[in-house]
Amino acid sequence: MAQTAALFLILFGCCSGLRMLQINQRPIIGILAQESDDPDLQYGKSYIAAPYVKYLESAGCRVVPIRLNLTRDEYERIFYSINGILFPGGAVDLETSSFAKAAKIFYDLALKAFDAGDYFPIWGTCLGLQLLVTLTAEKDLLVNTDTENIALPLNLTTAAASSKMFQNFPPDLYKAMSVEPLSANFHHFSVAVQTFLENEKLNKFYSILSTDTDRKGVQFVSTMEGIRYPVYGVQWHPETSRFQWKPDMAFPHSPNAVQLSFLLADFFVNEARKNFHHFPSPEEEKAALIYNYNPQYVPASSYIQVYFF
Ligand SMILES: *[C@@H]1O[C@H](CO)[C@@H](O)[C@H](O)[C@H]1NC(C)=O
Ligand SMILES: *[C@@H]1O[C@H](CO)[C@@H](O)[C@H](O)[C@H]1NC(C)=O
């Protein structure tokens, strides 16, 4: 018995070829901060809404805030220290903001890393999805849509059932997603389905998993995933179902909405468990974690709690 255990340890300890069988049980995911001119978010030069932090932490990872205006070298150092990145929602320019510029550095590094066998997942929520589309298409293709404060069912495409994101979902939840309004929409712009289908760069890169229709009849991309690369985007806000509570806002809090929110967080944290980047030292890791910052209670904002930097 002891011998078998020892042999097992030797095999797994020595053979780097077996690394694919291992998972990183202590993943750390970065969340990119964003600048804002919203008066409710003026307690710092940039911010991260706490619901995104809780969303990721709920599935068993730790979070590192990534601040704006760092040098390229500093971003690269962070990239090789973390296991994935989330681009949150918000309201800044998709090409000229400090947020967009930092995101491009991580996006380019992640694609290059993947091609070299280093799996680094990216998740974009709302503005984050729009940013991913802009990075991939290399231009801003958004159209104005009437999609502020509305919960919608997801119009799942035929690709959804076998997608990385949804393939392991319980059948009951999968069915509910297309009939119950489980997705919270808070956006004024979208990627129209037609624009997406006409753009070769987007077609080659992403598969559309769900679409939705705005109040005026424009069909837009609501969920997408990279075909080759581990890049995922939702135009809606899964984190709101569990962590945002304004009664006048269309945050779905039904058991199915809560389960959907958890399963997507769980999916993405599992993606990050496939990455083995780490901080150069435990001290550097400690100094980078979100625990070094206290979220501020901002009752006027729908986020409720926000980290300011
Ligand atoms: C980033 O740099 C720009 C240009 O120097 C500056 O206007 C902005 O306030 C900085 N943002 C943050 C969050 O420090
Ligand atoms: C769902 O998507 C299909 C195309 O994939 C479209 O024909 C249909 O109109 C959409 N339904 C809604 C309610 O948006």
mmCIF file of C-alpha atoms and ligand atoms in Angstrom:
data_model
loop_
_atom_site.group_PDB
_atom_site.id
_atom_site.type_symbol
_atom_site.label_atom_id
_atom_site.label_comp_id
_atom_site.label_asym_id
_atom_site.label_seq_id
_atom_site.Cartn_x
_atom_site.Cartn_y
_atom_site.Cartn_z
ATOM 1 C CA MET A 1 0.000 0.000 0.000
ATOM 2 C CA ALA A 2 2.700 2.473 1.083
ATOM 3 C CA GLN A 3 4.757 1.400 -1.929
ATOM 4 C CA THR A 4 1.910 2.096 -4.312
ATOM 5 C CA ALA A 5 1.437 5.547 -2.804
ATOM 6 C CA ALA A 6 5.149 6.281 -3.120
ATOM 7 C CA LEU A 7 5.204 5.170 -6.751
ATOM 8 C CA PHE A 8 2.192 7.381 -7.439
ATOM 9 C CA LEU A 9 3.992 10.361 -5.904
ATOM 10 C CA ILE A 10 7.147 9.713 -7.909
ATOM 11 C CA LEU A 11 5.173 9.448 -11.135
ATOM 12 C CA PHE A 12 3.234 12.625 -10.543
ATOM 13 C CA GLY A 13 6.105 14.539 -9.011
ATOM 14 C CA CYS A 14 8.616 13.909 -11.751
ATOM 15 C CA CYS A 15 6.805 13.757 -15.031
ATOM 16 C CA SER A 16 5.933 17.188 -16.313
ATOM 17 C CA GLY A 17 4.144 15.460 -19.193
ATOM 18 C CA LEU A 18 1.483 14.479 -16.685
ATOM 19 C CA ARG A 19 0.813 18.084 -15.759
ATOM 20 C CA MET A 20 -2.332 18.110 -17.858
ATOM 21 C CA LEU A 21 -3.776 15.604 -15.395
ATOM 22 C CA GLN A 22 -3.124 17.958 -12.527
ATOM 23 C CA ILE A 23 -5.194 20.946 -11.611
ATOM 24 C CA ASN A 24 -4.249 24.130 -9.827
ATOM 25 C CA GLN A 25 -6.230 23.969 -6.602
ATOM 26 C CA ARG A 26 -5.264 27.497 -5.527
ATOM 27 C CA PRO A 27 -6.238 29.611 -8.537
ATOM 28 C CA ILE A 28 -5.937 33.389 -8.434
ATOM 29 C CA ILE A 29 -7.948 35.476 -10.883
ATOM 30 C CA GLY A 30 -7.331 39.115 -11.738
ATOM 31 C CA ILE A 31 -10.136 41.664 -12.107
ATOM 32 C CA LEU A 32 -9.314 44.767 -14.107
ATOM 33 C CA ALA A 33 -10.190 48.079 -12.440
ATOM 34 C CA GLN A 34 -11.986 50.804 -14.364
ATOM 35 C CA GLU A 35 -12.007 54.600 -14.331
ATOM 36 C CA SER A 36 -15.382 56.320 -13.867
ATOM 37 C CA ASP A 37 -17.019 59.717 -13.949
ATOM 38 C CA ASP A 38 -20.121 58.419 -12.126
ATOM 39 C CA PRO A 39 -20.495 60.618 -8.984
ATOM 40 C CA ASP A 40 -21.337 57.483 -6.920
ATOM 41 C CA LEU A 41 -17.970 56.009 -7.876
ATOM 42 C CA GLN A 42 -15.745 58.999 -7.175
ATOM 43 C CA TYR A 43 -14.104 57.745 -3.981
ATOM 44 C CA GLY A 44 -10.967 56.811 -5.918
ATOM 45 C CA LYS A 45 -9.390 57.217 -9.357
ATOM 46 C CA SER A 46 -10.584 53.731 -10.325
ATOM 47 C CA TYR A 47 -12.856 51.024 -8.888
ATOM 48 C CA ILE A 48 -13.888 47.373 -8.939
ATOM 49 C CA ALA A 49 -17.502 46.567 -8.048
ATOM 50 C CA ALA A 50 -17.514 44.020 -5.191
ATOM 51 C CA PRO A 51 -20.141 41.699 -6.811
ATOM 52 C CA TYR A 52 -17.496 40.584 -9.363
ATOM 53 C CA VAL A 53 -15.101 39.720 -6.552
ATOM 54 C CA LYS A 54 -17.754 37.734 -4.657
ATOM 55 C CA TYR A 55 -18.868 36.020 -7.873
ATOM 56 C CA LEU A 56 -15.388 34.595 -8.475
ATOM 57 C CA GLU A 57 -14.585 33.900 -4.818
ATOM 58 C CA SER A 58 -17.851 31.929 -4.497
ATOM 59 C CA ALA A 59 -16.392 29.225 -6.752
ATOM 60 C CA GLY A 60 -13.135 28.748 -4.847
ATOM 61 C CA CYS A 61 -10.497 31.188 -6.009
ATOM 62 C CA ARG A 62 -8.745 34.274 -4.735
ATOM 63 C CA VAL A 63 -8.871 37.633 -6.480
ATOM 64 C CA VAL A 64 -6.188 40.147 -7.370
ATOM 65 C CA PRO A 65 -7.262 43.660 -8.367
ATOM 66 C CA ILE A 66 -5.427 44.935 -11.439
ATOM 67 C CA ARG A 67 -4.988 48.678 -11.346
ATOM 68 C CA LEU A 68 -4.893 51.046 -14.294
ATOM 69 C CA ASN A 69 -1.978 52.906 -15.840
ATOM 70 C CA LEU A 70 0.704 50.387 -14.884
ATOM 71 C CA THR A 71 3.604 49.901 -17.275
ATOM 72 C CA ARG A 72 3.588 47.093 -19.818
ATOM 73 C CA ASP A 73 6.286 45.320 -17.793
ATOM 74 C CA GLU A 74 4.168 45.541 -14.647
ATOM 75 C CA TYR A 75 1.137 44.079 -16.448
ATOM 76 C CA GLU A 76 3.290 41.303 -17.849
ATOM 77 C CA ARG A 77 4.560 40.475 -14.381
ATOM 78 C CA ILE A 78 0.945 40.253 -13.160
ATOM 79 C CA PHE A 79 -0.024 38.100 -16.155
ATOM 80 C CA TYR A 80 2.610 35.501 -15.256
ATOM 81 C CA SER A 81 1.456 35.555 -11.610
ATOM 82 C CA ILE A 82 -2.303 34.953 -12.064
ATOM 83 C CA ASN A 83 -4.412 32.181 -13.597
ATOM 84 C CA GLY A 84 -7.098 34.081 -15.486
ATOM 85 C CA ILE A 85 -8.658 37.525 -15.806
ATOM 86 C CA LEU A 86 -12.143 39.034 -15.675
ATOM 87 C CA PHE A 87 -13.062 42.233 -17.530
ATOM 88 C CA PRO A 88 -16.086 43.653 -15.688
ATOM 89 C CA GLY A 89 -18.981 45.777 -16.874
ATOM 90 C CA GLY A 90 -19.012 49.553 -16.690
ATOM 91 C CA ALA A 91 -19.006 52.525 -18.994
ATOM 92 C CA VAL A 92 -15.742 53.583 -20.618
ATOM 93 C CA ASP A 93 -14.447 53.915 -24.160
ATOM 94 C CA LEU A 94 -13.593 50.560 -25.730
ATOM 95 C CA GLU A 95 -10.480 51.833 -27.446
ATOM 96 C CA THR A 96 -9.107 54.913 -25.709
ATOM 97 C CA SER A 97 -9.740 54.279 -21.966
ATOM 98 C CA SER A 98 -6.974 53.136 -19.607
ATOM 99 C CA PHE A 99 -9.214 50.074 -18.996
ATOM 100 C CA ALA A 100 -9.267 49.141 -22.704
ATOM 101 C CA LYS A 101 -5.521 49.692 -23.079
ATOM 102 C CA ALA A 102 -4.675 47.437 -20.126
ATOM 103 C CA ALA A 103 -7.174 44.806 -21.323
ATOM 104 C CA LYS A 104 -5.493 44.674 -24.739
ATOM 105 C CA ILE A 105 -2.152 43.814 -23.104
ATOM 106 C CA PHE A 106 -3.710 40.851 -21.248
ATOM 107 C CA TYR A 107 -5.719 39.710 -24.290
ATOM 108 C CA ASP A 108 -2.616 39.676 -26.527
ATOM 109 C CA LEU A 109 -0.543 37.889 -23.867
ATOM 110 C CA ALA A 110 -3.287 35.279 -23.302
ATOM 111 C CA LEU A 111 -3.594 34.380 -26.987
ATOM 112 C CA LYS A 112 0.168 34.156 -27.405
ATOM 113 C CA ALA A 113 0.417 32.047 -24.238
ATOM 114 C CA PHE A 114 -2.297 29.657 -25.446
ATOM 115 C CA ASP A 115 -0.478 29.109 -28.749
ATOM 116 C CA ALA A 116 2.602 28.182 -26.701
ATOM 117 C CA GLY A 117 0.664 25.660 -24.572
ATOM 118 C CA ASP A 118 -0.048 27.962 -21.605
ATOM 119 C CA TYR A 119 -3.828 27.995 -20.927
ATOM 120 C CA PHE A 120 -4.925 31.438 -19.678
ATOM 121 C CA PRO A 121 -8.714 32.048 -19.626
ATOM 122 C CA ILE A 122 -10.429 35.419 -20.052
ATOM 123 C CA TRP A 123 -13.978 36.319 -19.028
ATOM 124 C CA GLY A 124 -15.824 39.486 -20.104
ATOM 125 C CA THR A 125 -19.121 40.635 -18.578
ATOM 126 C CA CYS A 126 -21.281 43.310 -20.299
ATOM 127 C CA LEU A 127 -18.768 46.029 -21.257
ATOM 128 C CA GLY A 128 -16.227 43.211 -20.876
ATOM 129 C CA LEU A 129 -17.905 41.241 -23.697
ATOM 130 C CA GLN A 130 -18.059 44.394 -25.827
ATOM 131 C CA LEU A 131 -14.367 44.931 -25.162
ATOM 132 C CA LEU A 132 -13.522 41.347 -26.226
ATOM 133 C CA VAL A 133 -15.464 41.810 -29.459
ATOM 134 C CA THR A 134 -13.665 45.119 -30.100
ATOM 135 C CA LEU A 135 -10.269 43.512 -29.444
ATOM 136 C CA THR A 136 -10.995 40.588 -31.755
ATOM 137 C CA ALA A 137 -12.588 42.649 -34.563
ATOM 138 C CA GLU A 138 -9.975 45.395 -34.079
ATOM 139 C CA LYS A 139 -12.748 47.986 -34.267
ATOM 140 C CA ASP A 140 -15.790 49.164 -32.326
ATOM 141 C CA LEU A 141 -18.830 47.519 -33.957
ATOM 142 C CA LEU A 142 -21.453 48.243 -31.306
ATOM 143 C CA VAL A 143 -24.975 49.424 -31.994
ATOM 144 C CA ASN A 144 -27.330 51.260 -29.689
ATOM 145 C CA THR A 145 -29.953 48.947 -28.144
ATOM 146 C CA ASP A 146 -32.847 49.439 -25.736
ATOM 147 C CA THR A 147 -31.670 46.949 -23.142
ATOM 148 C CA GLU A 148 -31.353 48.865 -19.872
ATOM 149 C CA ASN A 149 -32.822 47.213 -16.782
ATOM 150 C CA ILE A 150 -34.514 44.181 -18.308
ATOM 151 C CA ALA A 151 -34.277 40.482 -17.406
ATOM 152 C CA LEU A 152 -34.571 38.139 -20.392
ATOM 153 C CA PRO A 153 -34.501 34.412 -21.157
ATOM 154 C CA LEU A 154 -31.493 33.315 -23.210
ATOM 155 C CA ASN A 155 -32.326 32.381 -26.798
ATOM 156 C CA LEU A 156 -29.866 29.463 -26.943
ATOM 157 C CA THR A 157 -28.281 28.593 -30.283
ATOM 158 C CA THR A 158 -27.723 25.043 -31.534
ATOM 159 C CA ALA A 159 -24.047 25.439 -30.532
ATOM 160 C CA ALA A 160 -24.974 25.984 -26.867
ATOM 161 C CA ALA A 161 -25.737 22.373 -25.922
ATOM 162 C CA SER A 162 -22.229 21.155 -26.766
ATOM 163 C CA SER A 163 -20.457 24.373 -25.674
ATOM 164 C CA LYS A 164 -17.690 24.467 -23.082
ATOM 165 C CA MET A 165 -19.772 26.815 -20.930
ATOM 166 C CA PHE A 166 -23.098 24.976 -20.891
ATOM 167 C CA GLN A 167 -22.442 21.322 -21.780
ATOM 168 C CA ASN A 168 -22.356 20.134 -18.175
ATOM 169 C CA PHE A 169 -25.412 22.089 -17.023
ATOM 170 C CA PRO A 170 -28.255 20.134 -15.385
ATOM 171 C CA PRO A 171 -30.952 19.520 -18.064
ATOM 172 C CA ASP A 172 -33.669 21.237 -15.997
ATOM 173 C CA LEU A 173 -31.669 24.426 -15.646
ATOM 174 C CA TYR A 174 -30.671 24.328 -19.318
ATOM 175 C CA LYS A 175 -34.359 24.185 -20.263
ATOM 176 C CA ALA A 176 -35.290 26.944 -17.797
ATOM 177 C CA MET A 177 -32.634 29.287 -19.226
ATOM 178 C CA SER A 178 -34.504 29.625 -22.495
ATOM 179 C CA VAL A 179 -37.936 30.259 -20.984
ATOM 180 C CA GLU A 180 -37.357 32.080 -17.661
ATOM 181 C CA PRO A 181 -35.956 35.628 -17.511
ATOM 182 C CA LEU A 182 -32.694 34.657 -15.776
ATOM 183 C CA SER A 183 -30.302 37.104 -17.473
ATOM 184 C CA ALA A 184 -30.018 40.670 -16.158
ATOM 185 C CA ASN A 185 -29.417 43.218 -18.933
ATOM 186 C CA PHE A 186 -28.024 46.667 -18.139
ATOM 187 C CA HIS A 187 -26.557 47.969 -21.372
ATOM 188 C CA HIS A 188 -27.187 50.686 -23.946
ATOM 189 C CA PHE A 189 -25.027 49.097 -26.621
ATOM 190 C CA SER A 190 -24.775 45.581 -28.043
ATOM 191 C CA VAL A 191 -23.146 43.526 -30.739
ATOM 192 C CA ALA A 192 -25.915 42.909 -33.273
ATOM 193 C CA VAL A 193 -26.166 39.283 -34.420
ATOM 194 C CA GLN A 194 -26.115 40.452 -38.041
ATOM 195 C CA THR A 195 -22.925 42.505 -37.511
ATOM 196 C CA PHE A 196 -21.309 39.508 -35.839
ATOM 197 C CA LEU A 197 -22.249 37.091 -38.616
ATOM 198 C CA GLU A 198 -20.958 39.476 -41.280
ATOM 199 C CA ASN A 199 -17.567 39.892 -39.581
ATOM 200 C CA GLU A 200 -15.105 37.165 -40.476
ATOM 201 C CA LYS A 201 -12.733 37.879 -37.566
ATOM 202 C CA LEU A 202 -15.571 37.408 -35.074
ATOM 203 C CA ASN A 203 -17.004 34.343 -36.820
ATOM 204 C CA LYS A 204 -13.676 32.587 -36.806
ATOM 205 C CA PHE A 205 -12.945 33.439 -33.186
ATOM 206 C CA TYR A 206 -16.223 32.985 -31.284
ATOM 207 C CA SER A 207 -19.220 30.783 -31.357
ATOM 208 C CA ILE A 208 -22.511 32.456 -30.349
ATOM 209 C CA LEU A 209 -24.219 30.494 -27.557
ATOM 210 C CA SER A 210 -27.224 32.734 -27.020
ATOM 211 C CA THR A 211 -28.888 35.769 -28.539
ATOM 212 C CA ASP A 212 -31.547 38.144 -27.277
ATOM 213 C CA THR A 213 -33.838 40.747 -28.757
ATOM 214 C CA ASP A 214 -34.019 44.333 -27.468
ATOM 215 C CA ARG A 215 -37.259 46.272 -26.887
ATOM 216 C CA LYS A 216 -37.134 47.543 -30.501
ATOM 217 C CA GLY A 217 -36.451 44.194 -32.162
ATOM 218 C CA VAL A 218 -32.658 44.280 -32.607
ATOM 219 C CA GLN A 219 -31.126 40.837 -32.133
ATOM 220 C CA PHE A 220 -27.864 40.939 -30.190
ATOM 221 C CA VAL A 221 -25.227 38.455 -29.007
ATOM 222 C CA SER A 222 -25.844 37.660 -25.325
ATOM 223 C CA THR A 223 -23.388 34.791 -24.672
ATOM 224 C CA MET A 224 -20.312 33.715 -26.653
ATOM 225 C CA GLU A 225 -17.204 31.585 -26.258
ATOM 226 C CA GLY A 226 -13.917 31.291 -28.071
ATOM 227 C CA ILE A 227 -13.739 28.393 -30.523
ATOM 228 C CA ARG A 228 -9.988 27.853 -30.108
ATOM 229 C CA TYR A 229 -9.080 30.177 -27.238
ATOM 230 C CA PRO A 230 -10.490 30.093 -23.674
ATOM 231 C CA VAL A 231 -12.216 33.472 -24.024
ATOM 232 C CA TYR A 232 -15.789 33.847 -22.734
ATOM 233 C CA GLY A 233 -18.286 36.687 -22.844
ATOM 234 C CA VAL A 234 -21.731 37.448 -21.427
ATOM 235 C CA GLN A 235 -23.574 40.642 -22.355
ATOM 236 C CA TRP A 236 -25.695 40.125 -19.223
ATOM 237 C CA HIS A 237 -24.776 40.104 -15.532
ATOM 238 C CA PRO A 238 -24.729 36.682 -13.822
ATOM 239 C CA GLU A 239 -23.162 38.186 -10.668
ATOM 240 C CA THR A 240 -26.246 40.313 -9.937
ATOM 241 C CA SER A 241 -28.472 37.311 -9.125
ATOM 242 C CA ARG A 242 -26.519 36.584 -5.985
ATOM 243 C CA PHE A 243 -24.891 39.875 -5.040
ATOM 244 C CA GLN A 244 -27.016 42.878 -6.066
ATOM 245 C CA TRP A 245 -30.322 43.723 -4.419
ATOM 246 C CA LYS A 246 -31.840 47.022 -5.603
ATOM 247 C CA PRO A 247 -35.611 46.427 -5.700
ATOM 248 C CA ASP A 248 -36.151 48.703 -8.724
ATOM 249 C CA MET A 249 -33.559 46.836 -10.785
ATOM 250 C CA ALA A 250 -34.202 43.701 -12.832
ATOM 251 C CA PHE A 251 -31.838 41.422 -10.910
ATOM 252 C CA PRO A 252 -33.278 37.880 -11.102
ATOM 253 C CA HIS A 253 -33.095 36.194 -7.675
ATOM 254 C CA SER A 254 -35.005 32.970 -8.417
ATOM 255 C CA PRO A 255 -33.351 29.649 -7.480
ATOM 256 C CA ASN A 256 -32.641 28.993 -11.169
ATOM 257 C CA ALA A 257 -31.031 32.421 -11.611
ATOM 258 C CA VAL A 258 -28.856 31.824 -8.553
ATOM 259 C CA GLN A 259 -27.831 28.374 -9.823
ATOM 260 C CA LEU A 260 -27.018 29.762 -13.274
ATOM 261 C CA SER A 261 -24.860 32.463 -11.667
ATOM 262 C CA PHE A 262 -22.994 29.915 -9.571
ATOM 263 C CA LEU A 263 -22.444 27.427 -12.402
ATOM 264 C CA LEU A 264 -20.906 30.072 -14.657
ATOM 265 C CA ALA A 265 -18.576 31.241 -11.875
ATOM 266 C CA ASP A 266 -17.726 27.586 -11.212
ATOM 267 C CA PHE A 267 -17.052 27.037 -14.918
ATOM 268 C CA PHE A 268 -14.663 29.965 -15.150
ATOM 269 C CA VAL A 269 -12.779 29.167 -11.941
ATOM 270 C CA ASN A 270 -12.334 25.611 -13.271
ATOM 271 C CA GLU A 271 -10.836 27.140 -16.418
ATOM 272 C CA ALA A 272 -8.380 29.063 -14.224
ATOM 273 C CA ARG A 273 -7.463 25.792 -12.452
ATOM 274 C CA LYS A 274 -5.866 24.734 -15.771
ATOM 275 C CA ASN A 275 -3.291 27.509 -15.465
ATOM 276 C CA PHE A 276 -0.108 27.237 -13.389
ATOM 277 C CA HIS A 277 1.205 30.799 -13.262
ATOM 278 C CA HIS A 278 2.190 31.890 -9.772
ATOM 279 C CA PHE A 279 3.611 34.866 -7.951
ATOM 280 C CA PRO A 280 7.418 34.887 -7.616
ATOM 281 C CA SER A 281 7.109 34.746 -3.812
ATOM 282 C CA PRO A 282 4.450 34.272 -1.105
ATOM 283 C CA GLU A 283 5.111 37.866 0.029
ATOM 284 C CA GLU A 284 4.357 39.239 -3.432
ATOM 285 C CA GLU A 285 1.188 37.124 -3.602
ATOM 286 C CA LYS A 286 0.028 38.387 -0.213
ATOM 287 C CA ALA A 287 0.623 42.010 -1.171
ATOM 288 C CA ALA A 288 -1.359 41.644 -4.421
ATOM 289 C CA LEU A 289 -4.558 40.022 -3.097
ATOM 290 C CA ILE A 290 -7.836 41.941 -2.812
ATOM 291 C CA TYR A 291 -7.755 41.314 0.986
ATOM 292 C CA ASN A 292 -5.405 44.312 1.223
ATOM 293 C CA TYR A 293 -8.344 46.583 0.333
ATOM 294 C CA ASN A 294 -11.671 47.205 2.037
ATOM 295 C CA PRO A 295 -14.810 47.569 -0.046
ATOM 296 C CA GLN A 296 -16.791 50.699 0.661
ATOM 297 C CA TYR A 297 -20.545 50.626 1.284
ATOM 298 C CA VAL A 298 -22.074 52.733 -1.499
ATOM 299 C CA PRO A 299 -25.845 52.487 -0.977
ATOM 300 C CA ALA A 300 -26.554 54.923 -3.823
ATOM 301 C CA SER A 301 -24.876 52.607 -6.334
ATOM 302 C CA SER A 302 -26.573 49.388 -7.458
ATOM 303 C CA TYR A 303 -23.292 47.587 -6.687
ATOM 304 C CA ILE A 304 -23.830 48.187 -2.934
ATOM 305 C CA GLN A 305 -20.137 47.561 -2.209
ATOM 306 C CA VAL A 306 -17.258 48.876 -4.275
ATOM 307 C CA TYR A 307 -13.459 48.725 -4.015
ATOM 308 C CA PHE A 308 -11.757 52.038 -4.774
ATOM 309 C CA PHE A 309 -8.142 52.534 -5.775
HETATM 310 C C1 LIG B 1 -4.304 57.237 -15.960
HETATM 311 O O1 LIG B 1 -3.544 58.139 -16.714
HETATM 312 C C2 LIG B 1 -4.322 59.188 -17.325
HETATM 313 C C3 LIG B 1 -3.393 59.972 -18.239
HETATM 314 O O2 LIG B 1 -2.241 60.359 -17.563
HETATM 315 C C4 LIG B 1 -4.933 60.035 -16.221
HETATM 316 O O3 LIG B 1 -5.719 61.053 -16.782
HETATM 317 C C5 LIG B 1 -5.827 59.148 -15.352
HETATM 318 O O4 LIG B 1 -6.346 59.873 -14.261
HETATM 319 C C6 LIG B 1 -5.047 57.944 -14.826
HETATM 320 N N1 LIG B 1 -5.993 57.023 -14.221
HETATM 321 C C7 LIG B 1 -5.799 56.443 -13.041
HETATM 322 C C8 LIG B 1 -6.868 55.514 -12.585
HETATM 323 O O5 LIG B 1 -4.810 56.644 -12.356
HETATM 324 C C1 LIG B 2 -33.995 33.269 -31.388
HETATM 325 O O1 LIG B 2 -32.965 33.110 -32.368
HETATM 326 C C2 LIG B 2 -33.418 32.684 -33.636
HETATM 327 C C3 LIG B 2 -32.207 32.539 -34.546
HETATM 328 O O2 LIG B 2 -31.185 31.857 -33.911
HETATM 329 C C4 LIG B 2 -34.397 33.706 -34.215
HETATM 330 O O3 LIG B 2 -34.898 33.224 -35.422
HETATM 331 C C5 LIG B 2 -35.524 33.963 -33.210
HETATM 332 O O4 LIG B 2 -36.315 35.015 -33.694
HETATM 333 C C6 LIG B 2 -34.948 34.341 -31.869
HETATM 334 N N1 LIG B 2 -36.023 34.504 -30.898
HETATM 335 C C7 LIG B 2 -36.071 35.549 -30.052
HETATM 336 C C8 LIG B 2 -37.237 35.569 -29.121
HETATM 337 O O5 LIG B 2 -35.229 36.422 -30.018
#
